[in-house]
XYZ file of C-alpha atoms in Angstrom:
690
model
C 0.000 0.000 0.000
C 2.797 2.445 0.906
C 4.556 1.803 -2.409
C 1.381 2.568 -4.373
C 0.794 5.744 -2.407
C 4.383 6.867 -2.931
C 4.135 6.262 -6.667
C 0.884 8.262 -6.837
C 2.480 11.132 -4.975
C 5.516 10.927 -7.240
C 3.319 11.259 -10.329
C 1.648 14.324 -8.851
C 4.941 15.915 -7.855
C 6.415 15.134 -11.280
C 3.457 16.840 -12.971
C 4.223 19.926 -10.876
C 7.914 19.836 -11.699
C 8.858 18.980 -8.120
C 10.404 15.531 -8.465
C 13.412 16.507 -6.394
C 11.215 16.375 -3.264
C 13.184 19.414 -2.091
C 10.353 21.895 -2.507
C 7.109 21.960 -0.572
C 3.956 21.580 -2.668
C 1.651 24.486 -1.841
C -2.024 23.490 -1.545
C -4.685 26.204 -1.240
C -8.127 25.245 0.078
C -10.490 27.969 -1.084
C -14.092 28.029 0.043
C -16.746 29.100 2.490
C -17.626 28.057 6.051
C -17.349 24.349 5.255
C -13.719 24.870 4.235
C -13.059 27.191 7.163
C -14.470 24.641 9.614
C -17.447 26.521 11.026
C -19.144 24.647 13.857
C -16.064 22.594 14.724
C -14.626 22.827 18.229
C -11.103 23.329 16.897
C -11.086 24.360 13.212
C -7.300 24.720 13.259
C -6.999 20.969 13.761
C -10.361 19.560 12.682
C -11.184 21.440 9.460
C -10.741 19.454 6.275
C -7.595 21.373 5.166
C -5.958 20.500 8.495
C -6.816 16.832 8.150
C -5.684 16.902 4.526
C -2.307 18.221 5.672
C -1.907 15.197 7.954
C -2.860 12.819 5.134
C -0.487 14.352 2.589
C 2.496 14.664 4.899
C 5.404 17.056 5.246
C 6.149 17.445 1.534
C 2.940 19.443 1.247
C 1.948 22.761 2.743
C -1.829 23.026 3.009
C -3.402 26.375 3.879
C -7.009 27.149 4.699
C -8.474 30.135 2.855
C -12.075 29.459 3.803
C -14.446 32.281 4.752
C -17.870 31.788 6.295
C -20.749 33.170 4.243
C -18.716 33.717 1.091
C -20.420 33.583 -2.295
C -18.820 32.709 -5.595
C -20.990 35.287 -7.345
C -19.265 38.664 -7.580
C -22.596 40.393 -7.016
C -23.521 38.078 -4.178
C -24.112 39.232 -0.626
C -20.521 38.408 0.429
C -18.415 37.902 -2.701
C -15.298 35.853 -2.071
C -13.238 37.704 -4.684
C -13.332 40.904 -2.570
C -12.011 39.246 0.582
C -8.587 39.158 2.176
C -8.783 35.359 2.084
C -8.879 35.415 -1.704
C -6.066 37.971 -1.921
C -3.957 35.798 0.365
C -4.765 32.692 -1.681
C -3.618 34.414 -4.872
C -0.414 35.658 -3.253
C 0.215 32.133 -1.938
C 0.737 31.081 -5.582
C -0.511 27.546 -4.955
C 0.705 24.544 -6.882
C -2.681 22.944 -6.191
C -5.912 24.845 -5.572
C -9.123 23.203 -4.340
C -12.186 25.415 -4.687
C -15.436 24.643 -2.890
C -17.828 27.561 -3.410
C -21.500 27.816 -4.273
C -23.389 26.834 -1.122
C -24.106 30.414 -0.096
C -25.103 31.322 -3.635
C -28.351 29.411 -2.983
C -29.439 32.403 -0.887
C -32.519 34.176 -2.337
C -30.450 37.375 -2.415
C -28.070 35.764 -4.868
C -29.130 32.965 -7.200
C -32.474 34.324 -8.460
C -30.837 37.645 -9.339
C -27.369 36.756 -10.583
C -27.343 33.085 -11.616
C -26.462 34.110 -15.163
C -23.059 35.256 -13.911
C -22.096 32.068 -12.068
C -20.084 30.419 -14.840
C -18.186 33.552 -15.820
C -17.495 34.513 -12.204
C -16.192 31.013 -11.440
C -14.034 31.012 -14.576
C -12.652 34.444 -13.622
C -11.610 33.127 -10.201
C -9.839 30.165 -11.789
C -8.141 32.352 -14.401
C -6.918 34.667 -11.640
C -5.247 31.747 -9.861
C -3.634 30.686 -13.138
C -2.151 34.141 -13.711
C -0.123 33.847 -10.518
C 0.989 30.307 -11.305
C 0.316 29.039 -14.836
C 1.176 25.495 -13.694
C -1.341 25.400 -10.858
C -3.415 22.222 -10.713
C -7.023 23.287 -10.243
C -9.745 21.204 -8.649
C -13.301 22.426 -8.173
C -15.787 20.643 -5.963
C -19.327 19.493 -6.329
C -21.017 20.867 -3.244
C -21.336 19.266 0.146
C -25.017 18.611 0.950
C -27.690 20.977 2.167
C -30.196 18.759 3.959
C -33.948 19.172 4.078
C -33.987 20.613 7.599
C -32.409 23.814 6.294
C -34.910 26.684 6.795
C -34.834 27.723 3.127
C -34.852 24.204 1.716
C -38.306 24.147 0.112
C -38.460 27.869 -0.612
C -35.653 27.690 -3.156
C -32.410 26.331 -1.773
C -33.224 22.719 -2.735
C -33.747 23.503 -6.406
C -31.086 26.174 -6.740
C -28.536 23.845 -5.119
C -28.943 21.299 -7.910
C -28.904 23.998 -10.597
C -25.537 25.125 -9.232
C -24.305 21.518 -9.214
C -25.063 21.197 -12.923
C -23.157 24.394 -13.674
C -20.150 23.269 -11.614
C -19.815 20.176 -13.809
C -19.913 22.358 -16.916
C -17.396 24.807 -15.417
C -14.941 21.991 -14.705
C -15.131 20.848 -18.326
C -14.838 24.369 -19.753
C -11.809 25.204 -17.603
C -10.152 21.780 -17.810
C -10.014 21.376 -14.043
C -10.337 18.348 -11.839
C -13.794 17.741 -10.377
C -14.024 16.463 -6.804
C -17.362 14.945 -5.852
C -18.064 16.009 -2.284
C -21.792 15.489 -2.812
C -21.638 11.715 -3.119
C -19.164 11.511 -0.266
C -21.619 13.026 2.221
C -25.123 13.028 0.723
C -25.990 9.869 2.665
C -24.669 11.170 6.008
C -27.159 13.683 7.468
C -26.081 12.518 10.913
C -22.853 14.498 10.418
C -24.654 17.805 9.760
C -26.220 19.106 12.971
C -27.448 22.310 11.315
C -28.106 20.690 7.896
C -25.250 22.653 6.301
C -21.953 22.289 8.180
C -20.268 18.889 8.617
C -18.913 17.870 11.998
C -15.420 16.563 12.703
C -16.118 13.193 11.065
C -17.673 14.901 8.049
C -14.641 17.163 7.652
C -12.431 14.079 7.744
C -14.511 12.494 4.957
C -14.021 15.627 2.853
C -10.283 15.467 3.478
C -10.130 11.791 2.546
C -12.116 12.462 -0.640
C -9.819 15.321 -1.649
C -6.775 13.216 -0.773
C -7.952 10.449 -3.081
C -8.436 12.882 -5.952
C -4.993 14.416 -5.434
C -3.026 11.214 -4.999
C -5.112 8.578 -6.756
C -4.859 6.391 -3.664
C -8.174 4.612 -3.095
C -6.892 1.586 -1.231
C -6.115 -0.672 -4.162
C -8.161 -3.286 -5.978
C -11.564 -4.151 -4.496
C -14.776 -5.754 -5.748
C -18.224 -4.847 -4.402
C -19.706 -7.057 -1.721
C -22.201 -8.562 -4.154
C -19.342 -10.269 -6.068
C -18.491 -13.498 -4.232
C -18.122 -17.197 -4.909
C -21.390 -18.951 -5.900
C -22.979 -15.780 -7.265
C -25.518 -15.570 -10.056
C -25.076 -13.025 -12.854
C -28.089 -11.880 -14.836
C -28.512 -13.654 -18.156
C -29.360 -11.922 -21.440
C -27.870 -8.639 -20.283
C -24.318 -7.358 -20.755
C -22.212 -8.775 -17.926
C -20.617 -5.896 -16.055
C -17.722 -6.504 -13.693
C -16.781 -3.394 -11.753
C -15.000 -2.174 -8.673
C -12.406 0.239 -7.342
C -8.627 0.539 -7.495
C -6.033 3.267 -7.312
C -6.520 5.711 -10.161
C -4.729 4.893 -13.420
C -4.165 1.282 -12.353
C -4.782 -1.267 -15.090
C -7.219 -4.049 -14.264
C -7.364 -7.345 -16.136
C -10.590 -9.330 -15.952
C -10.813 -12.933 -17.162
C -14.255 -14.537 -17.514
C -15.496 -17.389 -19.691
C -12.130 -17.619 -21.457
C -12.248 -13.929 -22.457
C -10.047 -11.194 -21.078
C -10.910 -7.509 -20.891
C -8.893 -4.662 -19.437
C -9.849 -1.384 -17.806
C -8.068 1.569 -16.258
C -9.330 3.022 -12.991
C -10.496 6.607 -13.453
C -9.711 9.662 -11.354
C -12.204 8.475 -8.749
C -10.722 4.991 -8.558
C -13.663 3.397 -10.384
C -13.394 0.879 -13.196
C -15.729 -1.346 -15.187
C -15.551 -3.924 -17.971
C -18.493 -5.330 -19.878
C -18.657 -8.802 -21.373
C -21.300 -9.739 -23.947
C -24.610 -11.030 -22.653
C -24.915 -14.775 -22.168
C -27.687 -17.318 -21.889
C -28.074 -19.265 -18.659
C -25.421 -21.776 -17.699
C -22.300 -22.380 -15.673
C -20.472 -22.798 -13.443
C -17.814 -20.269 -14.476
C -14.777 -18.702 -12.859
C -13.841 -15.033 -12.619
C -10.367 -13.586 -12.149
C -9.647 -9.893 -11.528
C -6.021 -8.788 -11.361
C -4.230 -5.504 -10.737
C -0.522 -5.388 -10.024
C 0.318 -8.081 -7.516
C -3.257 -8.536 -6.312
C -5.617 -11.095 -7.829
C -9.210 -11.789 -6.805
C -10.508 -15.186 -7.941
C -14.152 -16.254 -7.723
C -15.552 -19.692 -8.535
C -18.844 -21.518 -9.038
C -20.556 -18.626 -10.825
C -23.842 -19.229 -12.624
C -25.571 -17.225 -15.330
C -29.297 -17.076 -14.654
C -31.986 -14.782 -13.266
C -31.456 -12.636 -10.198
C -34.471 -11.647 -8.100
C -34.400 -9.111 -5.283
C -36.580 -10.108 -2.302
C -37.327 -7.000 -0.260
C -39.730 -5.496 2.252
C -40.280 -5.959 5.961
C -40.709 -8.822 8.426
C -43.005 -11.055 6.389
C -40.350 -11.095 3.676
C -37.559 -11.772 6.167
C -39.666 -14.456 7.925
C -37.382 -17.500 7.815
C -37.996 -20.822 6.143
C -37.261 -22.652 9.395
C -40.153 -20.810 11.081
C -42.655 -21.431 8.271
C -45.429 -23.986 8.731
C -43.936 -26.228 6.047
C -40.316 -25.295 6.814
C -39.101 -28.337 8.711
C -40.347 -30.735 6.085
C -38.899 -28.596 3.306
C -35.480 -28.319 4.929
C -35.286 -32.055 5.455
C -35.677 -32.738 1.728
C -33.538 -30.022 0.143
C -31.208 -31.421 -2.497
C -28.521 -29.875 -4.674
C -30.129 -27.356 -7.009
C -29.426 -24.234 -9.053
C -30.859 -21.722 -6.598
C -28.281 -19.455 -4.964
C -28.924 -17.295 -1.912
C -27.532 -13.942 -0.861
C -28.901 -12.781 2.462
C -28.029 -9.293 3.612
C -27.755 -9.884 7.344
C -28.484 -6.967 9.658
C -25.765 -5.816 12.025
C -28.434 -5.791 14.737
C -32.145 -6.566 14.734
C -34.707 -3.848 15.373
C -35.817 -5.688 18.492
C -37.309 -4.166 21.630
C -34.007 -3.172 23.252
C -31.616 -0.191 23.276
C -28.555 -0.345 21.029
C -25.059 0.144 22.398
C -22.594 2.831 21.274
C -20.779 0.551 18.834
C -24.033 -0.399 17.123
C -25.155 3.220 16.897
C -21.873 4.117 15.220
C -22.129 1.232 12.747
C -25.664 2.221 11.827
C -24.669 5.837 11.236
C -21.793 4.727 9.024
C -24.281 2.726 6.905
C -22.460 -0.499 7.836
C -25.724 -2.214 8.631
C -25.968 -4.956 5.992
C -23.474 -7.647 5.035
C -23.584 -11.024 3.335
C -22.313 -13.353 0.631
C -23.641 -15.794 -1.950
C -24.177 -19.414 -0.907
C -25.576 -22.551 -2.536
C -28.995 -23.613 -1.265
C -28.598 -26.227 1.458
C -30.664 -27.096 4.510
C -28.250 -24.941 6.542
C -28.225 -21.852 4.338
C -31.959 -21.965 3.527
C -33.065 -22.281 7.166
C -32.487 -18.590 7.906
C -33.414 -17.336 4.456
C -36.735 -15.730 3.528
C -39.421 -18.415 3.309
C -41.358 -16.399 0.731
C -38.188 -15.834 -1.299
C -37.141 -19.476 -1.068
C -40.480 -20.885 -2.245
C -40.609 -18.303 -5.020
C -37.116 -19.169 -6.249
C -37.593 -22.897 -5.967
C -40.744 -22.899 -8.089
C -39.390 -20.504 -10.716
C -36.193 -22.534 -11.057
C -38.087 -25.812 -11.387
C -40.575 -24.490 -13.934
C -38.189 -22.363 -16.013
C -35.037 -24.502 -15.908
C -32.999 -21.349 -15.300
C -30.565 -20.909 -12.371
C -32.042 -18.461 -9.890
C -30.203 -16.042 -7.637
C -32.177 -14.653 -4.697
C -31.013 -11.520 -2.879
C -32.773 -10.986 0.444
C -32.695 -7.380 1.599
C -35.524 -6.902 4.080
C -35.927 -5.302 7.506
C -38.676 -6.207 9.941
C -40.920 -3.243 10.723
C -39.406 -1.025 8.038
C -41.445 1.747 6.463
C -41.758 2.110 2.701
C -40.099 5.526 2.957
C -36.938 3.868 4.275
C -36.497 2.150 0.893
C -36.644 5.288 -1.298
C -33.561 7.321 -2.232
C -32.993 10.778 -0.785
C -33.142 12.744 -4.038
C -36.528 11.256 -4.906
C -37.906 12.009 -1.444
C -36.544 15.556 -1.471
C -38.102 16.357 -4.840
C -41.519 14.804 -4.240
C -43.839 17.465 -2.879
C -45.820 14.922 -0.852
C -42.811 13.082 0.542
C -40.274 15.816 1.245
C -41.957 16.633 4.562
C -41.704 12.995 5.660
C -37.945 13.525 5.917
C -38.256 16.219 8.573
C -37.927 15.205 12.219
C -39.242 11.749 11.355
C -39.192 10.399 14.901
C -41.876 12.939 15.863
C -43.785 12.904 12.596
C -47.332 11.637 12.113
C -46.306 10.614 8.607
C -44.466 7.696 10.225
C -46.432 4.976 11.993
C -46.524 5.400 15.761
C -45.318 1.835 16.351
C -42.310 2.324 14.078
C -41.386 5.571 15.802
C -41.787 3.952 19.202
C -39.544 1.022 18.333
C -36.905 3.408 16.951
C -37.067 5.392 20.195
C -36.311 2.216 22.134
C -33.371 1.260 19.895
C -31.958 4.785 20.002
C -32.476 5.398 23.716
C -28.721 5.672 24.352
C -27.976 7.827 21.275
C -26.375 11.223 21.892
C -26.661 12.425 18.294
C -30.154 13.888 17.638
C -29.729 12.827 14.011
C -28.888 9.222 14.852
C -29.808 6.946 11.925
C -32.188 3.982 12.064
C -33.531 1.430 9.533
C -37.067 2.834 9.948
C -35.873 6.315 9.006
C -36.849 7.582 5.551
C -34.177 6.703 2.922
C -32.006 4.673 5.339
C -32.449 1.205 3.855
C -31.933 2.585 0.387
C -28.665 4.260 1.366
C -27.362 1.351 3.457
C -28.595 -1.466 1.215
C -30.311 -0.862 -2.122
C -27.601 1.579 -3.227
C -25.153 -1.354 -3.188
C -27.172 -3.157 -5.852
C -28.281 -0.642 -8.470
C -25.298 -1.396 -10.737
C -25.893 -5.145 -10.428
C -28.464 -6.255 -13.035
C -31.521 -8.098 -11.749
C -34.452 -9.856 -13.376
C -37.028 -8.322 -11.067
C -38.300 -7.690 -7.547
C -40.645 -9.471 -5.177
C -41.918 -7.228 -2.396
C -43.777 -7.869 0.866
C -44.278 -4.663 2.823
C -46.998 -2.348 4.057
C -47.725 -3.362 7.627
C -45.739 -0.343 8.852
C -47.641 2.026 6.557
C -51.194 0.766 7.029
C -52.038 3.755 9.232
C -52.090 6.059 6.186
C -53.563 4.324 3.163
C -53.841 7.494 1.107
C -50.159 8.333 1.470
C -49.184 4.762 0.569
C -51.199 5.007 -2.636
C -48.860 7.803 -3.649
C -45.648 6.410 -2.178
C -45.653 2.867 -3.537
C -45.632 3.887 -7.228
C -42.906 6.391 -6.384
C -40.760 3.611 -4.930
C -41.247 1.319 -7.926
C -40.538 4.090 -10.429
C -37.453 5.259 -8.523
C -35.944 1.759 -8.349
C -36.528 1.163 -12.030
C -34.931 4.503 -12.800
C -31.885 3.644 -10.687
C -31.397 0.287 -12.441
C -32.169 1.827 -15.800
C -34.952 -0.467 -17.001
C -38.530 -1.474 -16.182
C -38.076 -4.829 -14.482
C -41.153 -6.725 -13.211
C -42.301 -5.868 -9.701
C -44.463 -8.465 -7.942
C -45.848 -7.710 -4.507
C -47.878 -9.354 -1.764
C -51.209 -7.930 -0.686
C -51.410 -7.717 3.090
C -52.936 -10.737 4.773
C -55.814 -10.872 7.265
C -55.518 -9.647 10.844
C -57.820 -7.804 13.224
C -56.544 -4.326 12.381
C -59.251 -1.925 11.159
C -57.430 -0.218 8.298
C -56.304 -3.393 6.550
C -59.304 -3.891 4.216
C -58.798 -0.353 2.908
C -55.096 -1.047 2.510
C -55.655 -4.324 0.667
C -58.111 -2.640 -1.700
C -55.634 0.186 -2.341
C -52.944 -2.370 -3.201
C -55.345 -4.004 -5.676
C -56.107 -0.693 -7.365
C -52.403 0.171 -7.626
C -51.981 -2.599 -10.189
C -53.454 -0.161 -12.720
C -50.922 2.530 -11.787
C -47.796 0.360 -11.866
C -47.012 -1.250 -15.231
C -45.367 -4.669 -15.359
C -46.529 -5.528 -11.867
C -48.550 -8.251 -10.195
C -50.095 -8.876 -6.792
C -50.304 -12.098 -4.805
C -53.345 -12.333 -2.525
C -52.616 -13.657 0.971
C -55.774 -12.819 2.944
C -56.804 -16.478 3.059
C -53.587 -17.502 4.836
C -53.605 -14.746 7.475
C -53.852 -14.958 11.239
C -56.379 -12.952 13.249
C -53.855 -12.121 15.966
C -50.392 -12.582 14.468
C -48.978 -10.098 11.955
C -46.571 -12.869 10.914
C -48.703 -15.761 9.627
C -46.618 -18.865 9.078
C -48.215 -20.136 5.843
C -45.469 -18.767 3.631
C -45.269 -21.515 1.014
C -48.566 -20.394 -0.534
C -47.393 -16.782 -0.723
C -44.050 -17.585 -2.326
C -45.638 -19.920 -4.832
C -48.295 -17.355 -5.793
C -45.568 -14.820 -6.477
C -43.831 -17.462 -8.562
C -47.002 -18.013 -10.599
C -47.088 -14.306 -11.436
C -43.485 -14.433 -12.608
C -43.924 -17.662 -14.552
C -46.917 -16.308 -16.440
C -45.916 -12.689 -17.015
C -42.106 -12.858 -17.124
C -41.425 -16.419 -18.289
C -44.575 -16.548 -20.444
C -45.876 -19.882 -19.210
C -49.514 -20.648 -20.162
C -50.811 -20.861 -16.593
C -53.357 -19.232 -14.328
C -51.534 -16.881 -11.981
C -54.272 -14.746 -10.409
C -57.416 -15.346 -8.460
C -60.772 -14.017 -9.690
C -60.588 -10.285 -10.449
C -63.711 -8.159 -10.423
C -64.332 -6.841 -13.943
C -67.834 -5.368 -14.033
C -71.235 -5.369 -12.406
C -74.845 -4.714 -13.308
C -78.153 -4.583 -11.485
C -81.157 -6.587 -12.646
C -84.268 -6.069 -10.524
C -83.291 -7.094 -6.985
C -79.973 -8.688 -7.942
C -76.478 -7.386 -8.504
C -74.533 -9.530 -10.937
C -70.735 -9.557 -10.697
C -68.416 -10.737 -13.466
C -64.792 -11.751 -12.989
C -61.659 -12.200 -15.016
C -59.153 -15.014 -14.357
C -62.055 -17.343 -13.658
C -62.894 -20.160 -16.031
C -64.789 -21.682 -13.150
C -65.745 -19.749 -10.040
C -65.870 -21.812 -6.903
C -65.360 -21.626 -3.170
C -62.580 -22.885 -0.966
C -63.378 -26.472 0.070
C -66.752 -26.276 -1.673
C -68.351 -24.374 1.223
C -71.190 -21.838 0.787
C -70.015 -18.533 -0.690
C -69.377 -15.865 1.960
C -67.566 -12.559 2.276
C -69.862 -10.131 0.410
C -71.462 -7.059 1.959
C -73.566 -4.086 0.879
C -73.293 -0.497 2.092
C -76.649 1.277 2.139
C -77.575 4.982 1.942
C -77.020 5.495 5.677
C -73.587 3.852 5.555
C -74.657 0.668 7.308
C -73.078 -2.550 6.128
C -75.365 -5.456 5.395
C -74.300 -9.029 4.806
C -75.142 -9.954 1.217
C -76.475 -13.341 0.279
C -74.269 -14.581 -2.559
C -74.460 -17.497 -4.950
C -72.509 -18.608 -8.010
C -74.700 -19.048 -11.101
C -73.358 -19.437 -14.656
C -69.861 -18.466 -13.514
C -71.064 -15.162 -12.078
C -71.704 -14.072 -8.519
C -75.326 -13.089 -7.843
C -76.008 -10.840 -4.860
C -79.560 -10.514 -3.543
C -80.568 -6.941 -2.599
C -82.657 -6.875 0.602
C -86.181 -5.577 0.123
C -86.467 -1.819 0.444
C -82.742 -1.105 0.530
C -80.864 1.284 -1.732
C -77.335 -0.014 -2.184
C -74.402 2.367 -2.675
C -71.474 -0.038 -2.555
C -70.507 -3.697 -2.821
C -67.689 -4.947 -0.613
C -65.818 -8.237 -0.626
C -63.478 -9.598 2.043
C -63.823 -6.294 3.859
C -63.344 -7.589 7.383
C -59.804 -6.978 8.704
C -59.557 -10.719 9.302
C -61.672 -12.287 6.594
C -62.904 -15.778 5.857
C -64.147 -14.785 2.400
C -63.796 -17.835 0.172
C -64.235 -17.052 -3.537
C -61.630 -18.847 -5.668
C -61.147 -19.897 -9.286
C -60.407 -23.248 -10.892
C -56.752 -23.002 -9.794
C -57.770 -22.530 -6.177
C -56.422 -18.961 -6.167
C -58.386 -16.512 -3.985
C -60.131 -13.303 -5.021
C -58.801 -10.033 -3.674
C -60.502 -7.723 -1.240
C -62.406 -5.180 -3.329
C -64.987 -2.406 -3.208
C -67.348 -1.321 -5.998
C -69.306 1.933 -5.812
C -72.792 1.711 -7.364
C -74.368 4.626 -9.215
């Protein structure tokens, strides 16, 4: 490691004409309060320029020219170019200059009035530095974050911030400077920004480390992402991307399926090669080599990768399922591979210790590796995911990779990325002070309060927090191609059905946008339990099928439990999800859905209901048909007498009643029993009558 760092430093010094090592390299850190170190107890030692000095060593002289409140705009409320700090920076004649300006230009006194001058004013500042030292190496920075708690966030700062970011990228290209991405380095760490603008000591150290990497090219050498391990499954029929990090400019050789490709790590230490798409098969071996380091992976299959996500009913283990013991006893060698993202700690009813709190804040919450499916590895894997993968593999003949990334009790907002939440006018407010927000379910907030009882940081992170599970987990996967998603979540959002109707399509759209294609998204309708809002929630999930293309819903109300939010009949749920995939994704000629209400009409004292997905309507176990209700003019619910005649459901209207609505399976815990010829149940539904 030391040799690589020394070589990187040598290249930098050589480019500056300082290969004799006899002359100190002058580094100027130009910026606003973030550069100065505002809010730190000891800016002289804790500000990012001070930490950068320690990282670079004695051959460098780093000076801090930061000024709180400074704007890049010359006509701004405190223009940096007029300050003593800028004059001193110019006179310093730096060999390297790092400029981080633009945060204060989001002020309503500045950007709305003078945004047209931003590019020219920035270019003027850079040209001025060049005049004093034509050989100066210039780096400009994408901005550190401004988080949603900032008082001007929604009134303009949010949108102007990203407009400035776009211009900074263009300015770097126009002026041929380096571009340091401080946004990505800290955008997922709100816990380090007490006032939503200024990073703390740890945040300043992250800035310094990011700048250090850009200056030296030292990113710690060759590494592959966590998702690349032995036994993994790579997505078939898509270009096969192998990617990772290394020190900048290092050459990487990748050998796969008897083909070799090479890449060179870029200025940010990132590299990628892309092999042609392949049909399913294997096993294969992968070798990645850079310098003296080689990473070798074996037993790799090409097949279909499915992400299994959501909350506790998705993470419910096979060993705990009703059919689990029997299933585990008969597992044989197969082509299903499992990757379970284990949680560093469960969200159980107990306070977390200081080490755990730190790990959670650092987003080091999930870890795992690929394994073959055995009785040992499957026991603690998602029962729903396992049964889904088993059936799809058997029916399709394709190797299946299952990635379990689920957190018991997690809210849907915890799975959405920050940018999407910030820019959605209905969801941006969910980010604010979430532990005291009615947007978040009271139970979820209460459990987080228990876990975080010993936390000293008021911005302590938690897996129920909006965006957390995306930042700690999903973000690791968006470059890794998948076939699709199965999703079981909603219990922790059932208190606000209307908000969920908006949020769920947002989540699906945002994930598809991150991966770059419209993969199938199959989800589980909530089961039955004695919780009043659940019929409304189940009906909302049914209606969302029309709003989310390439989706499907597995009904689970018939396998619920009146008292337990974790019913143990998981085989049926996993297999129903598999039916959806086999029909709609693998194009098998099968029945995958239960009866779906299509239309209705009234004839005299009868209401006649027609259904799709029903060659033959029937009832579970041949019992009398139950589960239908009417709502009358006064809002009273009346049990409806229902019969099946000529493959339609006939409902008898009571004498003298005017009916406004038909309901099915509307009890929180329902024993409604309408099924089709495949034994698949009908969904909870409501039909308004004119």
